[in-house]
Amino acid sequence: MAAPADPAVEPGRSGHAALATAAASRPRLHPELLARAAIDIADVDGLAAVSMRRLATTVGVGTMTLYYHVRDKDELLDLMWDEFMGEHLLAEVPADWRTALTAIAQRTRESYQRHPWALHVVARPARGPNKMRHIEQYLTVVSMITDDLDEQLRILHSVSDLVVGCTLRELGVRAFPPPTGNPADSGDPWAEVLQPMPDFGELVRAEDLPRLRNLWTSGCLRRPTRFEQALGWLLDGIGAAHPEAVQLGAGKGGGEGRAVATTTGTVPKKGA
Amino acid sequence: MAAPADPAVEPGRSGHAALATAAASRPRLHPELLARAAIDIADVDGLAAVSMRRLATTVGVGTMTLYYHVRDKDELLDLMWDEFMGEHLLAEVPADWRTALTAIAQRTRESYQRHPWALHVVARPARGPNKMRHIEQYLTVVSMITDDLDEQLRILHSVSDLVVGCTLRELGVRAFPPPTGNPADSGDPWAEVLQPMPDFGELVRAEDLPRLRNLWTSGCLRRPTRFEQALGWLLDGIGAAHPEAVQLGAGKGGGEGRAVATTTGTVPKKGA
DNA sequence: CTCGTCGTCGTACGGCGTACGACGACGAGT
DNA sequence: ACTCGTCGTCGTACGCCGTACGACGACGAG
C-alpha cells in the first residue's frame, strides 16, 4: 500500500524519542501487535483472509518486514491463538467448584463466539503464557475436588474436552449454515444443532434410517442445545466419584459462590 | 505427468464395454474414488499435500478433469469427510447402552487415529450419508435410555462432543510433538496429554503459576489420559438422570451386552 | 570515519485453486 | 452418411499465496 494506515507507525521517524519511556524501547512491531492485527482481520473477514501481505499492509510495513519479527506464518497463528486464549481468563474464580467450572466453560464459549476463526486453529496445540494461565485457573478449581494431581488433570481435561467439543460443533454449524434458513438470526447464537442435508428427505427415506427420520419429522433438530445440561451430567458424575469434594452451595442450583482471587491460593498440601 | 499410474484408468479407452455390467456404467471417476485417493494422500503426506494437481496425477487424469466430477476443493473435503465418517460405523451395536456408547466412542477414536488429517477438517460439518448412518447408530443407543426425542439428542451430543473434544486434544499433541521427546513412540498412542512449552521452566517460575508448576515437577503431565474415565463420569451423570433406563449389565464393569442388528429395531413408540 | 547491527523491503520463485475455452469421442436424429 | 449435442477431458493462464535472498538506509560504538 502507498500510505501507512497509522501515522504513529510511519516508517521514517520510528525510534527517535523512544528510549524516553522504558516500555516504548522495544521494536514498534512487537509480536503481540501483529497477533492483534491478524485477529482483527480474522474476526472481520475470516481466517483465510489473514495473509502475510494483507497483515503487512494493515500495519503499514512491507510484507517481508514481518519476517523479522515472526519466524513464519505458523508462528503468527500460534501468537493469535495465545492472544485468543487470553480471553478465556476469568477476572475472578468462584469459590464453589461447580460454579467455577461452569463459569470457565461459559467464558470459553464466549471467546469462541467472538472469534469463530479459532475453530480452524484449534487443532494446533500452541504453547503460550495465556494458555498456561488458563490451565492454572482450571487447576485452582479442580484442586477443590481432590488432592490427587493425576485425578485433577483428568477432571480438568474431561471438562475442557466437553466444552471444546460442544463449542466446536455448535460453532461449525453456525459457520456453515444449512441451505434453508439461517440459524444465526434466530436470537440464540447456539441454535440449530444438527445439520440437515440439502436432500435430507430423500436420503433418509432411501436409506432405512427410521430413528433419524423420526427425529427429522419432529422439530427436534431445530431446537437449540443446552450445553449446561451436558456439563451438568459430567459434573454430576465427577461429583459422585468424589463425595469428599467441598461443595459450598450444596443445593441444586444453589449458591453462586463467592469469588476468590485468581492465581493466589496455596498449593495442595501433598504432591502425587 | 507422463504416464497414468493405473492402466485400468488409462485415458484413451474409457467407456467402451462399460455398459456390460450395470454398476460399471457410471463414469470411471466417481466422487468416492476421488475421495479415497485424496484420503490416501492425506494419510501418507498430510492434508496439506492434498492438492488438486497431485490428486489428478495420482488418479491419472489432467488437473481440470477433476472439476467435472467435483465442484471445487471444498466439496472434495466434504467427500473425504463423509468417507472418513464411514469408518465410525459399527458392524453391530451392543444391546447395553453403556457398552454401546463406549463402543461407538472407541471406534470414533480409532478412526481419528487412522486418519490424523481429519483433525483439520473437523470444523466443517459436512453433510453426508455416512454421517447420517453414524447418527442413526447413536440414536439406536440413546433411545434405550429415554423416549424423549429432545433428551435423546442432548445425550447423543454430549457424548459425541466429549469424544471429539478429547480425541482432538490428544491427537493435536501427537501431531505437534513437544520439542523434547516424542510421545508417539511411547507405545500408548494417546500418551502425553499436556504440552510443555520450550521454556516451560522459566515461564512457570516468572509467572506465579504455583499449581501448574507443581504439576510440572510431578510427572503427571507425561502420563497418558484415560478417556474411558471421562466418558464414565458423563455416563454416570446421564444414568443418574435417567434411572428408568434399561441397564442390562447392571454391575459396575458388568455384562458386555449382546449385539443387536445395526439399523433395525422399531421407532420409539411416541414422538415428542 | 568506519564498521556492524538493526530494521526494512523489492524482487522473484514455486505452488496453489480454478475460470475459460478448445477438443475428441460418440449416440441419436435425419 | 452426415450433423449435432453432450460428455468427459485437458492446456493455458490469472491472481493469489508463503517465503528465500540479498540490498539498503539509519545509527551507535570504536
Short mmCIF file of N, CA and C in Angstrom, two decimals, chain B residues 119-228:
data_model
loop_
_atom_site.label_atom_id
_atom_site.label_comp_id
_atom_site.label_asym_id
_atom_site.label_seq_id
_atom_site.Cartn_x
_atom_site.Cartn_y
_atom_site.Cartn_z
N LEU B 119 -8.38 -34.15 11.85
CA LEU B 119 -8.24 -33.04 12.80
C LEU B 119 -8.55 -31.70 12.16
N HIS B 120 -8.01 -31.50 10.97
CA HIS B 120 -8.06 -30.18 10.34
C HIS B 120 -9.34 -29.98 9.54
N VAL B 121 -10.16 -30.99 9.48
CA VAL B 121 -11.40 -30.87 8.72
C VAL B 121 -12.59 -30.87 9.66
N VAL B 122 -12.34 -31.16 10.92
CA VAL B 122 -13.44 -31.39 11.86
C VAL B 122 -14.33 -30.17 12.00
N ALA B 123 -13.80 -29.00 11.74
CA ALA B 123 -14.60 -27.79 11.89
C ALA B 123 -15.76 -27.76 10.90
N ARG B 124 -15.53 -28.29 9.73
CA ARG B 124 -16.54 -28.25 8.67
C ARG B 124 -17.58 -29.34 8.87
N PRO B 125 -18.84 -28.98 9.16
CA PRO B 125 -19.86 -30.01 9.42
C PRO B 125 -20.44 -30.54 8.13
N ALA B 126 -19.70 -31.35 7.43
CA ALA B 126 -20.16 -31.87 6.15
C ALA B 126 -21.38 -32.76 6.35
N ARG B 127 -22.29 -32.64 5.43
CA ARG B 127 -23.49 -33.47 5.48
C ARG B 127 -23.30 -34.61 4.50
N GLY B 128 -23.39 -35.81 4.99
CA GLY B 128 -23.22 -36.94 4.08
C GLY B 128 -23.92 -38.16 4.62
N PRO B 129 -24.14 -39.14 3.76
CA PRO B 129 -24.89 -40.34 4.18
C PRO B 129 -24.22 -41.09 5.32
N ASN B 130 -22.91 -41.19 5.31
CA ASN B 130 -22.25 -41.93 6.38
C ASN B 130 -22.41 -41.25 7.72
N LYS B 131 -22.36 -39.92 7.69
CA LYS B 131 -22.60 -39.20 8.94
C LYS B 131 -23.99 -39.51 9.47
N MET B 132 -24.95 -39.59 8.54
CA MET B 132 -26.32 -39.88 8.98
C MET B 132 -26.43 -41.28 9.55
N ARG B 133 -25.72 -42.21 8.93
CA ARG B 133 -25.75 -43.58 9.48
C ARG B 133 -25.12 -43.61 10.87
N HIS B 134 -24.05 -42.84 11.02
CA HIS B 134 -23.40 -42.76 12.32
C HIS B 134 -24.38 -42.22 13.36
N ILE B 135 -25.09 -41.18 13.00
CA ILE B 135 -26.07 -40.62 13.93
C ILE B 135 -27.17 -41.64 14.23
N GLU B 136 -27.56 -42.36 13.19
CA GLU B 136 -28.59 -43.38 13.40
C GLU B 136 -28.12 -44.41 14.42
N GLN B 137 -26.86 -44.79 14.34
CA GLN B 137 -26.35 -45.74 15.33
C GLN B 137 -26.39 -45.16 16.74
N TYR B 138 -25.98 -43.92 16.84
CA TYR B 138 -26.10 -43.26 18.14
C TYR B 138 -27.56 -43.29 18.61
N LEU B 139 -28.47 -43.01 17.70
CA LEU B 139 -29.87 -42.91 18.09
C LEU B 139 -30.43 -44.24 18.58
N THR B 140 -30.00 -45.34 17.91
CA THR B 140 -30.48 -46.64 18.38
C THR B 140 -30.06 -46.87 19.83
N VAL B 141 -28.95 -46.28 20.22
CA VAL B 141 -28.47 -46.48 21.59
C VAL B 141 -29.19 -45.56 22.56
N VAL B 142 -29.21 -44.29 22.26
CA VAL B 142 -29.79 -43.35 23.23
C VAL B 142 -31.29 -43.57 23.38
N SER B 143 -31.91 -44.21 22.40
CA SER B 143 -33.34 -44.49 22.56
C SER B 143 -33.56 -45.58 23.61
N MET B 144 -32.50 -46.28 24.02
CA MET B 144 -32.65 -47.22 25.13
C MET B 144 -32.75 -46.48 26.46
N ILE B 145 -32.30 -45.24 26.47
CA ILE B 145 -32.22 -44.51 27.73
C ILE B 145 -33.51 -43.76 28.02
N THR B 146 -34.05 -43.14 26.98
CA THR B 146 -35.27 -42.38 27.18
C THR B 146 -36.08 -42.35 25.89
N ASP B 147 -37.35 -42.07 26.00
CA ASP B 147 -38.20 -41.94 24.82
C ASP B 147 -38.33 -40.49 24.37
N ASP B 148 -37.88 -39.58 25.20
CA ASP B 148 -37.97 -38.17 24.85
C ASP B 148 -36.94 -37.85 23.76
N LEU B 149 -37.44 -37.46 22.61
CA LEU B 149 -36.53 -37.25 21.48
C LEU B 149 -35.54 -36.13 21.75
N ASP B 150 -36.01 -35.05 22.33
CA ASP B 150 -35.09 -33.95 22.63
C ASP B 150 -33.98 -34.41 23.55
N GLU B 151 -34.39 -35.17 24.57
CA GLU B 151 -33.39 -35.66 25.51
C GLU B 151 -32.43 -36.62 24.83
N GLN B 152 -32.95 -37.46 23.95
CA GLN B 152 -32.07 -38.35 23.19
C GLN B 152 -30.98 -37.56 22.46
N LEU B 153 -31.42 -36.49 21.82
CA LEU B 153 -30.48 -35.69 21.06
C LEU B 153 -29.44 -35.04 21.96
N ARG B 154 -29.90 -34.59 23.12
CA ARG B 154 -28.95 -33.95 24.04
C ARG B 154 -27.91 -34.95 24.53
N ILE B 155 -28.37 -36.15 24.84
CA ILE B 155 -27.43 -37.17 25.30
C ILE B 155 -26.44 -37.51 24.19
N LEU B 156 -26.99 -37.70 23.00
CA LEU B 156 -26.15 -38.01 21.85
C LEU B 156 -25.04 -36.96 21.71
N HIS B 157 -25.45 -35.71 21.74
CA HIS B 157 -24.47 -34.65 21.53
C HIS B 157 -23.45 -34.59 22.65
N SER B 158 -23.91 -34.77 23.87
CA SER B 158 -22.96 -34.66 24.97
C SER B 158 -21.87 -35.73 24.85
N VAL B 159 -22.27 -36.94 24.51
CA VAL B 159 -21.28 -38.00 24.37
C VAL B 159 -20.36 -37.71 23.18
N SER B 160 -20.98 -37.40 22.07
CA SER B 160 -20.20 -37.14 20.87
C SER B 160 -19.24 -35.98 21.07
N ASP B 161 -19.69 -34.94 21.76
CA ASP B 161 -18.83 -33.78 21.98
C ASP B 161 -17.63 -34.14 22.83
N LEU B 162 -17.87 -34.93 23.85
CA LEU B 162 -16.76 -35.33 24.71
C LEU B 162 -15.74 -36.15 23.92
N VAL B 163 -16.25 -37.06 23.12
CA VAL B 163 -15.36 -37.90 22.33
C VAL B 163 -14.52 -37.06 21.38
N VAL B 164 -15.18 -36.19 20.65
CA VAL B 164 -14.46 -35.37 19.67
C VAL B 164 -13.47 -34.44 20.36
N GLY B 165 -13.93 -33.79 21.42
CA GLY B 165 -13.05 -32.86 22.12
C GLY B 165 -11.80 -33.54 22.64
N CYS B 166 -12.00 -34.68 23.27
CA CYS B 166 -10.86 -35.40 23.83
C CYS B 166 -9.94 -35.89 22.75
N THR B 167 -10.50 -36.49 21.72
CA THR B 167 -9.68 -37.01 20.63
C THR B 167 -8.89 -35.91 19.94
N LEU B 168 -9.56 -34.80 19.76
CA LEU B 168 -8.91 -33.64 19.15
C LEU B 168 -7.68 -33.23 19.92
N ARG B 169 -7.85 -33.08 21.20
CA ARG B 169 -6.73 -32.62 22.03
C ARG B 169 -5.59 -33.62 21.99
N GLU B 170 -5.92 -34.88 22.22
CA GLU B 170 -4.87 -35.88 22.27
C GLU B 170 -4.16 -36.00 20.94
N LEU B 171 -4.92 -35.96 19.87
CA LEU B 171 -4.32 -36.09 18.55
C LEU B 171 -3.50 -34.87 18.20
N GLY B 172 -3.96 -33.71 18.61
CA GLY B 172 -3.20 -32.49 18.35
C GLY B 172 -1.84 -32.54 18.99
N VAL B 173 -1.78 -33.04 20.19
CA VAL B 173 -0.49 -33.15 20.86
C VAL B 173 0.41 -34.13 20.12
N ARG B 174 -0.20 -35.18 19.58
CA ARG B 174 0.61 -36.13 18.81
C ARG B 174 1.11 -35.51 17.52
N ALA B 175 0.24 -34.73 16.87
CA ALA B 175 0.61 -34.18 15.57
C ALA B 175 1.72 -33.16 15.69
N PHE B 176 1.72 -32.41 16.79
CA PHE B 176 2.75 -31.40 17.00
C PHE B 176 3.50 -31.75 18.28
N PRO B 177 4.39 -32.71 18.18
CA PRO B 177 5.03 -33.22 19.40
C PRO B 177 5.88 -32.13 20.05
N PRO B 178 6.01 -32.19 21.36
CA PRO B 178 6.85 -31.23 22.07
C PRO B 178 8.30 -31.38 21.64
N PRO B 179 9.07 -30.33 21.78
CA PRO B 179 10.46 -30.35 21.29
C PRO B 179 11.29 -31.47 21.90
N THR B 180 11.02 -31.76 23.18
CA THR B 180 11.84 -32.77 23.85
C THR B 180 11.07 -34.05 24.01
N GLY B 181 11.48 -35.08 23.29
CA GLY B 181 10.87 -36.38 23.45
C GLY B 181 9.58 -36.53 22.67
N ASN B 182 9.51 -37.55 21.87
CA ASN B 182 8.32 -37.76 21.06
C ASN B 182 7.39 -38.76 21.74
N PRO B 183 6.19 -38.33 22.08
CA PRO B 183 5.27 -39.23 22.77
C PRO B 183 4.78 -40.36 21.88
N ALA B 184 4.94 -40.20 20.58
CA ALA B 184 4.36 -41.19 19.68
C ALA B 184 5.05 -42.55 19.82
N ASP B 185 6.28 -42.55 20.28
CA ASP B 185 6.98 -43.81 20.36
C ASP B 185 6.98 -44.39 21.77
N SER B 186 6.04 -43.96 22.58
CA SER B 186 5.99 -44.46 23.94
C SER B 186 5.04 -45.65 24.06
N GLY B 187 4.61 -46.19 22.93
CA GLY B 187 3.71 -47.31 22.99
C GLY B 187 2.26 -46.88 22.97
N ASP B 188 1.83 -46.21 24.01
CA ASP B 188 0.44 -45.74 24.06
C ASP B 188 0.26 -44.57 23.10
N PRO B 189 -0.61 -44.73 22.12
CA PRO B 189 -0.77 -43.66 21.14
C PRO B 189 -1.41 -42.40 21.72
N TRP B 190 -2.03 -42.51 22.87
CA TRP B 190 -2.72 -41.34 23.44
C TRP B 190 -1.92 -40.73 24.59
N ALA B 191 -0.66 -41.07 24.67
CA ALA B 191 0.13 -40.55 25.79
C ALA B 191 0.39 -39.06 25.65
N GLU B 192 1.01 -38.51 26.65
CA GLU B 192 1.46 -37.10 26.63
C GLU B 192 0.30 -36.14 26.40
N VAL B 193 -0.37 -35.85 27.47
CA VAL B 193 -1.65 -35.16 27.35
C VAL B 193 -1.57 -33.65 27.43
N LEU B 194 -0.53 -33.15 28.02
CA LEU B 194 -0.45 -31.68 28.12
C LEU B 194 0.92 -31.24 27.64
N GLN B 195 0.91 -30.19 26.88
CA GLN B 195 2.10 -29.81 26.15
C GLN B 195 2.95 -28.81 26.91
N PRO B 196 4.15 -29.18 27.31
CA PRO B 196 5.02 -28.18 27.92
C PRO B 196 5.58 -27.25 26.85
N MET B 197 5.86 -26.02 27.24
CA MET B 197 6.46 -25.08 26.29
C MET B 197 7.96 -25.34 26.22
N PRO B 198 8.60 -24.79 25.20
CA PRO B 198 10.05 -24.91 25.12
C PRO B 198 10.72 -24.35 26.38
N ASP B 199 10.29 -23.19 26.81
CA ASP B 199 10.86 -22.58 28.00
C ASP B 199 9.87 -22.64 29.16
N PHE B 200 9.30 -23.84 29.32
CA PHE B 200 8.27 -24.01 30.33
C PHE B 200 8.77 -23.61 31.71
N GLY B 201 9.97 -24.04 32.01
CA GLY B 201 10.51 -23.80 33.33
C GLY B 201 10.55 -22.34 33.71
N GLU B 202 11.13 -21.51 32.86
CA GLU B 202 11.25 -20.09 33.19
C GLU B 202 9.89 -19.45 33.32
N LEU B 203 9.02 -19.75 32.36
CA LEU B 203 7.72 -19.10 32.37
C LEU B 203 6.95 -19.42 33.64
N VAL B 204 7.00 -20.69 34.02
CA VAL B 204 6.21 -21.10 35.17
C VAL B 204 6.77 -20.48 36.45
N ARG B 205 8.04 -20.18 36.43
CA ARG B 205 8.64 -19.56 37.61
C ARG B 205 8.34 -18.06 37.63
N ALA B 206 8.45 -17.42 36.48
CA ALA B 206 8.29 -15.97 36.42
C ALA B 206 6.85 -15.56 36.66
N GLU B 207 5.91 -16.46 36.42
CA GLU B 207 4.53 -16.01 36.24
C GLU B 207 3.62 -16.24 37.43
N ASP B 208 4.11 -16.79 38.51
CA ASP B 208 3.22 -17.10 39.62
C ASP B 208 2.10 -18.05 39.20
N LEU B 209 2.51 -19.24 38.80
CA LEU B 209 1.55 -20.28 38.47
C LEU B 209 1.86 -21.48 39.35
N PRO B 210 1.54 -21.38 40.63
CA PRO B 210 2.04 -22.40 41.58
C PRO B 210 1.52 -23.80 41.28
N ARG B 211 0.24 -23.89 40.93
CA ARG B 211 -0.32 -25.23 40.73
C ARG B 211 0.22 -25.87 39.47
N LEU B 212 0.38 -25.07 38.45
CA LEU B 212 0.93 -25.61 37.21
C LEU B 212 2.37 -26.04 37.42
N ARG B 213 3.11 -25.24 38.19
CA ARG B 213 4.49 -25.60 38.48
C ARG B 213 4.56 -26.91 39.26
N ASN B 214 3.65 -27.02 40.20
CA ASN B 214 3.57 -28.23 40.99
C ASN B 214 3.31 -29.45 40.10
N LEU B 215 2.38 -29.27 39.19
CA LEU B 215 2.02 -30.33 38.26
C LEU B 215 3.21 -30.69 37.38
N TRP B 216 3.97 -29.68 37.05
CA TRP B 216 5.12 -29.87 36.17
C TRP B 216 6.22 -30.67 36.86
N THR B 217 6.49 -30.32 38.11
CA THR B 217 7.54 -31.03 38.82
C THR B 217 7.14 -32.47 39.11
N SER B 218 5.86 -32.68 39.36
CA SER B 218 5.41 -34.07 39.42
C SER B 218 5.40 -34.59 37.99
N GLY B 219 5.26 -35.86 37.80
CA GLY B 219 5.34 -36.40 36.44
C GLY B 219 4.00 -36.46 35.72
N CYS B 220 2.98 -35.86 36.31
CA CYS B 220 1.62 -36.06 35.81
C CYS B 220 1.48 -35.74 34.33
N LEU B 221 2.14 -34.70 33.89
CA LEU B 221 1.91 -34.23 32.52
C LEU B 221 2.36 -35.24 31.49
N ARG B 222 3.18 -36.19 31.92
CA ARG B 222 3.70 -37.14 30.95
C ARG B 222 2.95 -38.47 30.99
N ARG B 223 1.98 -38.56 31.86
CA ARG B 223 1.21 -39.81 31.92
C ARG B 223 0.03 -39.73 30.96
N PRO B 224 -0.33 -40.86 30.36
CA PRO B 224 -1.45 -40.84 29.40
C PRO B 224 -2.78 -40.56 30.10
N THR B 225 -3.68 -39.99 29.35
CA THR B 225 -5.04 -39.80 29.86
C THR B 225 -5.76 -41.13 29.88
N ARG B 226 -6.87 -41.16 30.58
CA ARG B 226 -7.73 -42.31 30.47
C ARG B 226 -9.10 -41.82 30.04
N PHE B 227 -9.30 -41.88 28.75
CA PHE B 227 -10.54 -41.34 28.19
C PHE B 227 -11.76 -42.03 28.77
N GLU B 228 -11.62 -43.33 28.97
CA GLU B 228 -12.78 -44.09 29.45
C GLU B 228 -13.30 -43.53 30.76
#
